[in-house]
Amino acid sequence: MVVQIVETPEALRAARKRLSGYVGAVNTMGALHYGHLSLVSQARDENDAVVVSVFVNPTQFAPGEDFDNYPRSLERDLEMLDRAGVDVVFTPTPGVMYLPHHQTSVIVDEVSQGLEGASRPDHFRGVATVVCKLLNLMQPTVVYFGQKDAQQVVVIRRMVRDLNMPVEVAVCPTVRESDGLAMSSRNVYLQPDERLAAAALYRSMKAAADRYDEGERSPEALRATALEVLAAEVKARVEYVSLNHPNTLYGIHKPTDDPMLLTMAVKIGKPRLLDNCLLPYALNNREHLSEILGVI
Ligand code: AMP
């Protein structure tokens, strides 16, 4: 393997010092798939060097969530990252990331509270804190995030702006399976019949997007269209389907011609699946996402 693997903050700092020019960073929890690799490949194309972290961050999991069982495949991940031309991979343990008596965290207030934050109250505090720590260590020019976790993009962009962090945040479109299911490390939890049912999320988003393209602008009507498709799938248990402002995440309750962010969380079997898209659907590409999502 050519890729350099470092396991401690000190070793990462030393490795980072040896890199020059533009540095792209990608933060992951491992169990890598093509969604992750699309971020890495974008980082590779746009920078002189690429640093990737593989760290299942305990502080973003609530008690009772799947931290212990989260899929882990480090050797395979390292091979994939080596083949993708990554320069440095950071694979810390929780013990080196959170020293005894760790007390500091980053809270990004309002945008962390709705949607995912409503059912996972400390999740984005864990995410913002670990991303802040990783960016301090990696010191990248650009950090790449996936649209798949749209609220995460909004939270991180707000943190970077509010704390004057010297990094550009780029957003890469969601990579999907052939039936439209957004790739996710947690998809391995789906039983075969649930895997088929999971395509309902994409179908429901597309149905709403098609209605939008036909001229519908009422958030209630667009939401109803998505819910109707999900209701037809007996295995789908909807937690929320929501239309929000793509920068502030305020709920949209009146018709508008401004872009909207359609998000959903749906349980199918054990896993809780997330998906989202911008409306109009034509905006779901790298350029528009980077210009619109979380940009105030
Ligand atoms: P995770 O390992 O789930 O924390 O994801 C690491 C990064 O990969 C995050 O920025 C995610 O938004 C991104 N990501 C995960 N799945 C996808 C996907 N299907 N398409 C694009 N990016 C993704």
Short mmCIF file of C-alpha atoms and ligand atoms in Angstrom, two decimals:
data_model
loop_
_atom_site.label_atom_id
_atom_site.label_comp_id
_atom_site.label_asym_id
_atom_site.label_seq_id
_atom_site.Cartn_x
_atom_site.Cartn_y
_atom_site.Cartn_z
CA MET A 1 0.00 0.00 0.00
CA VAL A 2 1.14 3.52 -0.82
CA VAL A 3 -1.32 5.32 1.44
CA GLN A 4 0.05 6.45 4.78
CA ILE A 5 -2.03 5.30 7.74
CA VAL A 6 -1.86 7.35 10.94
CA GLU A 7 -3.64 6.57 14.18
CA THR A 8 -2.97 9.48 16.52
CA PRO A 9 -3.51 13.25 16.33
CA GLU A 10 0.26 13.76 16.64
CA ALA A 11 1.01 11.43 13.73
CA LEU A 12 -1.68 13.13 11.63
CA ARG A 13 -0.20 16.57 12.33
CA ALA A 14 3.24 15.33 11.29
CA ALA A 15 1.84 13.76 8.10
CA ARG A 16 -0.11 16.92 7.30
CA LYS A 17 3.06 19.03 7.60
CA ARG A 18 4.64 17.00 4.82
CA LEU A 19 1.77 17.75 2.39
CA SER A 20 1.91 20.87 0.28
CA GLY A 21 -0.46 22.75 -1.99
CA TYR A 22 -4.25 22.28 -1.89
CA VAL A 23 -5.37 19.56 0.50
CA GLY A 24 -8.83 17.96 0.23
CA ALA A 25 -10.39 16.20 3.23
CA VAL A 26 -13.18 13.65 3.54
CA ASN A 27 -14.52 12.52 6.93
CA THR A 28 -16.16 9.11 7.09
CA MET A 29 -17.27 6.47 9.56
CA GLY A 30 -15.91 3.73 7.28
CA ALA A 31 -17.80 0.76 5.78
CA LEU A 32 -17.07 2.61 2.57
CA HIS A 33 -19.23 2.53 -0.57
CA TYR A 34 -19.36 4.44 -3.84
CA GLY A 35 -21.00 7.41 -2.12
CA HIS A 36 -17.89 7.90 0.01
CA LEU A 37 -15.66 7.25 -3.00
CA SER A 38 -17.38 9.97 -5.01
CA LEU A 39 -16.30 12.48 -2.34
CA VAL A 40 -12.75 11.09 -2.39
CA SER A 41 -12.57 11.24 -6.17
CA GLN A 42 -13.81 14.83 -6.22
CA ALA A 43 -11.20 15.69 -3.59
CA ARG A 44 -8.53 13.91 -5.66
CA ASP A 45 -9.50 15.82 -8.82
CA GLU A 46 -9.45 19.23 -7.17
CA ASN A 47 -6.44 19.08 -4.82
CA ASP A 48 -2.75 18.21 -4.66
CA ALA A 49 -3.26 15.81 -1.75
CA VAL A 50 -6.16 14.03 -0.05
CA VAL A 51 -6.61 13.12 3.62
CA VAL A 52 -9.47 10.85 4.74
CA SER A 53 -10.60 9.98 8.25
CA VAL A 54 -12.24 6.68 9.16
CA PHE A 55 -13.70 7.06 12.63
CA VAL A 56 -16.95 5.78 14.10
CA ASN A 57 -17.55 8.71 16.41
CA PRO A 58 -19.22 7.55 19.63
CA THR A 59 -20.48 11.00 20.64
CA GLN A 60 -22.92 11.28 17.74
CA PHE A 61 -24.72 8.06 18.72
CA ALA A 62 -27.39 8.17 21.41
CA PRO A 63 -27.56 5.38 24.02
CA GLY A 64 -29.43 2.50 22.39
CA GLU A 65 -28.37 3.48 18.85
CA ASP A 66 -26.13 1.20 16.81
CA PHE A 67 -22.63 2.39 17.84
CA ASP A 68 -21.45 -1.09 18.88
CA ASN A 69 -22.93 -2.76 15.83
CA TYR A 70 -22.16 -0.06 13.28
CA PRO A 71 -20.63 -1.88 10.27
CA ARG A 72 -16.82 -1.83 10.38
CA SER A 73 -14.51 -3.05 7.60
CA LEU A 74 -11.23 -1.19 8.08
CA GLU A 75 -8.97 -3.42 5.98
CA ARG A 76 -11.28 -3.24 3.00
CA ASP A 77 -11.71 0.52 3.50
CA LEU A 78 -7.94 1.04 3.50
CA GLU A 79 -7.55 -0.95 0.28
CA MET A 80 -10.29 1.11 -1.38
CA LEU A 81 -8.72 4.39 -0.23
CA ASP A 82 -5.27 3.26 -1.36
CA ARG A 83 -6.64 2.42 -4.81
CA ALA A 84 -8.44 5.79 -4.91
CA GLY A 85 -5.09 7.58 -4.56
CA VAL A 86 -5.55 8.93 -1.04
CA ASP A 87 -2.34 10.20 0.58
CA VAL A 88 -3.12 9.90 4.28
CA VAL A 89 -5.82 8.00 6.20
CA PHE A 90 -6.50 8.87 9.83
CA THR A 91 -7.90 5.94 11.84
CA PRO A 92 -8.00 7.02 15.48
CA THR A 93 -9.62 5.16 18.37
CA PRO A 94 -12.21 6.95 20.54
CA GLY A 95 -9.57 6.96 23.29
CA VAL A 96 -7.12 9.14 21.34
CA MET A 97 -9.85 11.47 20.06
CA TYR A 98 -11.45 12.00 23.45
CA LEU A 99 -8.85 12.14 26.18
CA PRO A 100 -9.96 11.65 29.79
CA HIS A 101 -11.73 14.78 31.09
CA HIS A 102 -12.69 15.91 27.59
CA GLN A 103 -15.20 18.72 28.22
CA THR A 104 -15.46 20.88 25.13
CA SER A 105 -18.13 20.62 22.49
CA VAL A 106 -19.49 22.66 19.61
CA ILE A 107 -23.21 23.40 19.61
CA VAL A 108 -24.69 24.84 16.44
CA ASP A 109 -28.01 25.95 17.83
CA GLU A 110 -31.07 26.33 15.66
CA VAL A 111 -30.19 24.31 12.57
CA SER A 112 -29.37 21.30 14.77
CA GLN A 113 -32.77 21.15 16.40
CA GLY A 114 -35.35 20.18 13.78
CA LEU A 115 -35.55 17.20 11.41
CA GLU A 116 -32.89 14.68 12.57
CA GLY A 117 -32.20 16.76 15.68
CA ALA A 118 -35.80 16.39 16.84
CA SER A 119 -35.43 12.65 17.45
CA ARG A 120 -31.64 12.68 18.04
CA PRO A 121 -31.13 15.69 20.35
CA ASP A 122 -27.32 15.40 20.87
CA HIS A 123 -26.46 14.04 17.45
CA PHE A 124 -25.31 17.26 15.80
CA ARG A 125 -23.37 18.36 18.86
CA GLY A 126 -21.36 15.13 18.44
CA VAL A 127 -21.01 15.69 14.70
CA ALA A 128 -20.00 19.37 14.94
CA THR A 129 -17.48 18.64 17.69
CA VAL A 130 -15.77 15.78 15.88
CA VAL A 131 -15.72 17.62 12.55
CA CYS A 132 -14.23 20.68 14.27
CA LYS A 133 -11.52 18.48 15.83
CA LEU A 134 -10.83 16.70 12.54
CA LEU A 135 -10.58 19.96 10.61
CA ASN A 136 -8.18 21.37 13.21
CA LEU A 137 -5.98 18.32 12.71
CA MET A 138 -6.29 17.90 8.94
CA GLN A 139 -6.17 21.62 8.08
CA PRO A 140 -7.59 21.04 4.60
CA THR A 141 -8.18 23.66 1.94
CA VAL A 142 -11.53 22.06 1.06
CA VAL A 143 -13.61 19.51 2.99
CA TYR A 144 -16.14 17.41 1.07
CA PHE A 145 -19.53 16.37 2.43
CA GLY A 146 -22.36 14.37 0.87
CA GLN A 147 -25.79 15.78 0.13
CA LYS A 148 -27.09 12.49 1.59
CA ASP A 149 -26.77 14.09 5.03
CA ALA A 150 -28.14 17.50 4.05
CA GLN A 151 -28.75 18.77 7.58
CA GLN A 152 -25.17 17.86 8.46
CA VAL A 153 -23.99 20.08 5.58
CA VAL A 154 -26.08 22.97 6.90
CA VAL A 155 -24.77 22.48 10.46
CA ILE A 156 -21.13 22.25 9.36
CA ARG A 157 -21.35 25.22 7.04
CA ARG A 158 -22.86 27.28 9.84
CA MET A 159 -20.11 26.19 12.24
CA VAL A 160 -17.37 27.02 9.72
CA ARG A 161 -18.88 30.44 9.12
CA ASP A 162 -19.62 31.26 12.76
CA LEU A 163 -16.21 30.12 14.03
CA ASN A 164 -14.24 31.65 11.11
CA MET A 165 -12.72 28.30 10.26
CA PRO A 166 -10.33 28.61 7.29
CA VAL A 167 -11.80 25.89 5.06
CA GLU A 168 -14.12 25.69 2.08
CA VAL A 169 -17.05 23.26 2.37
CA ALA A 170 -17.99 21.45 -0.86
CA VAL A 171 -21.14 19.36 -1.31
CA CYS A 172 -21.30 16.26 -3.53
CA PRO A 173 -24.61 14.87 -4.84
CA THR A 174 -26.11 11.70 -3.36
CA VAL A 175 -24.91 8.53 -5.08
CA ARG A 176 -27.73 6.03 -5.58
CA GLU A 177 -28.24 2.34 -6.33
CA SER A 178 -29.84 1.52 -9.69
CA ASP A 179 -33.37 1.63 -8.18
CA GLY A 180 -32.69 5.03 -6.63
CA LEU A 181 -31.95 3.97 -3.04
CA ALA A 182 -29.33 6.33 -1.59
CA MET A 183 -26.16 4.39 -0.78
CA SER A 184 -25.55 4.12 2.95
CA SER A 185 -23.37 1.99 5.20
CA ARG A 186 -26.54 1.10 7.12
CA ASN A 187 -28.24 -0.42 4.05
CA VAL A 188 -26.52 -3.72 4.99
CA TYR A 189 -29.08 -4.01 7.80
CA LEU A 190 -31.91 -4.33 5.24
CA GLN A 191 -33.36 -7.82 4.72
CA PRO A 192 -33.91 -8.68 1.01
CA ASP A 193 -37.64 -7.80 1.05
CA GLU A 194 -36.89 -4.59 2.95
CA ARG A 195 -34.19 -3.71 0.45
CA LEU A 196 -36.82 -3.80 -2.31
CA ALA A 197 -39.22 -1.72 -0.22
CA ALA A 198 -36.50 0.87 0.46
CA ALA A 199 -36.69 2.16 -3.11
CA ALA A 200 -40.00 3.78 -2.09
CA LEU A 201 -38.08 6.74 -0.60
CA TYR A 202 -36.61 7.70 -3.96
CA ARG A 203 -39.90 7.05 -5.77
CA SER A 204 -41.72 9.32 -3.33
CA MET A 205 -39.16 12.11 -3.75
CA LYS A 206 -39.32 11.85 -7.52
CA ALA A 207 -43.12 11.94 -7.45
CA ALA A 208 -42.99 15.20 -5.46
CA ALA A 209 -40.25 16.54 -7.76
CA ASP A 210 -42.35 15.71 -10.84
CA ARG A 211 -45.33 17.57 -9.38
CA TYR A 212 -43.05 20.50 -8.66
CA ASP A 213 -41.89 20.48 -12.29
CA GLU A 214 -45.55 20.50 -13.38
CA GLY A 215 -45.96 23.77 -11.47
CA GLU A 216 -47.13 22.71 -8.01
CA ARG A 217 -45.66 25.03 -5.36
CA SER A 218 -47.83 24.26 -2.32
CA PRO A 219 -45.61 22.59 0.31
CA GLU A 220 -48.61 20.68 1.66
CA ALA A 221 -49.50 19.31 -1.78
CA LEU A 222 -45.88 18.31 -2.48
CA ARG A 223 -45.63 16.63 0.91
CA ALA A 224 -48.92 14.81 0.34
CA THR A 225 -47.62 13.47 -2.98
CA ALA A 226 -44.51 12.02 -1.32
CA LEU A 227 -46.54 10.60 1.57
CA GLU A 228 -48.98 8.93 -0.80
CA VAL A 229 -46.17 6.94 -2.46
CA LEU A 230 -44.72 5.97 0.92
CA ALA A 231 -48.16 4.92 2.20
CA ALA A 232 -48.42 2.43 -0.67
CA GLU A 233 -45.35 0.59 0.68
CA VAL A 234 -46.53 -1.43 3.68
CA LYS A 235 -43.05 -1.84 5.14
CA ALA A 236 -42.39 1.90 5.23
CA ARG A 237 -42.96 3.63 8.58
CA VAL A 238 -42.65 7.35 7.99
CA GLU A 239 -41.02 9.45 10.71
CA TYR A 240 -41.13 12.69 8.82
CA VAL A 241 -41.45 14.15 5.36
CA SER A 242 -40.66 17.84 5.45
CA LEU A 243 -40.12 20.87 3.23
CA ASN A 244 -37.56 23.30 4.55
CA HIS A 245 -35.59 26.31 3.54
CA PRO A 246 -32.22 24.95 2.31
CA ASN A 247 -30.17 27.50 4.29
CA THR A 248 -32.03 28.14 7.53
CA LEU A 249 -33.96 24.83 7.62
CA TYR A 250 -37.07 26.79 8.62
CA GLY A 251 -40.21 24.86 7.70
CA ILE A 252 -41.89 26.08 4.51
CA HIS A 253 -45.63 26.46 4.93
CA LYS A 254 -46.57 28.75 2.05
CA PRO A 255 -46.13 28.27 -1.69
CA THR A 256 -42.85 29.73 -2.93
CA ASP A 257 -40.74 29.79 -6.07
CA ASP A 258 -37.53 29.72 -4.01
CA PRO A 259 -35.69 26.37 -3.87
CA MET A 260 -36.98 24.00 -1.18
CA LEU A 261 -35.26 21.11 0.57
CA LEU A 262 -37.44 18.00 0.71
CA THR A 263 -36.22 15.64 3.46
CA MET A 264 -37.51 12.36 4.83
CA ALA A 265 -36.74 9.78 7.50
CA VAL A 266 -38.44 6.42 7.04
CA LYS A 267 -38.01 3.21 9.02
CA ILE A 268 -37.96 0.03 6.98
CA GLY A 269 -37.33 -2.98 9.18
CA LYS A 270 -34.57 -2.09 11.64
CA PRO A 271 -32.80 0.75 9.84
CA ARG A 272 -33.99 4.30 9.71
CA LEU A 273 -33.35 5.55 6.18
CA LEU A 274 -32.80 9.18 5.23
CA ASP A 275 -33.12 10.88 1.89
CA ASN A 276 -33.50 14.38 0.54
CA CYS A 277 -33.48 16.46 -2.60
CA LEU A 278 -33.65 20.07 -3.60
CA LEU A 279 -36.72 21.21 -5.50
CA PRO A 280 -36.55 21.88 -8.38
CA TYR A 281 -34.85 18.54 -8.92
CA ALA A 282 -32.51 19.99 -11.56
CA LEU A 283 -30.60 21.68 -8.70
CA ASN A 284 -29.30 18.38 -7.32
CA ASN A 285 -25.83 18.67 -8.81
CA ARG A 286 -22.45 19.62 -7.43
CA GLU A 287 -22.50 23.28 -8.51
CA HIS A 288 -25.99 24.14 -7.27
CA LEU A 289 -25.72 22.13 -4.06
CA SER A 290 -22.48 23.85 -3.17
CA GLU A 291 -24.06 27.25 -3.90
CA ILE A 292 -27.39 26.65 -2.16
CA LEU A 293 -27.29 24.14 0.70
CA GLY A 294 -26.48 25.85 4.00
CA VAL A 295 -25.26 29.05 2.34
CA ILE A 296 -26.60 32.20 3.94
P1 AMP B 1 -20.63 8.53 6.87
O1 AMP B 1 -19.54 7.53 6.76
O2 AMP B 1 -22.00 7.95 6.75
O3 AMP B 1 -20.47 9.45 8.05
O4 AMP B 1 -20.50 9.47 5.60
C1 AMP B 1 -19.30 10.16 5.32
C2 AMP B 1 -19.56 11.18 4.24
O5 AMP B 1 -20.01 10.51 3.05
C3 AMP B 1 -20.65 12.19 4.62
O6 AMP B 1 -20.29 13.48 4.13
C4 AMP B 1 -21.85 11.64 3.90
O7 AMP B 1 -22.83 12.62 3.61
C5 AMP B 1 -21.22 11.09 2.62
N1 AMP B 1 -22.10 10.09 2.01
C6 AMP B 1 -22.67 9.01 2.61
N2 AMP B 1 -23.46 8.35 1.74
C7 AMP B 1 -23.41 9.05 0.57
C8 AMP B 1 -24.02 8.89 -0.71
N3 AMP B 1 -24.86 7.88 -0.97
N4 AMP B 1 -23.74 9.79 -1.67
C9 AMP B 1 -22.90 10.83 -1.42
N5 AMP B 1 -22.29 11.03 -0.25
C10 AMP B 1 -22.54 10.16 0.75
#
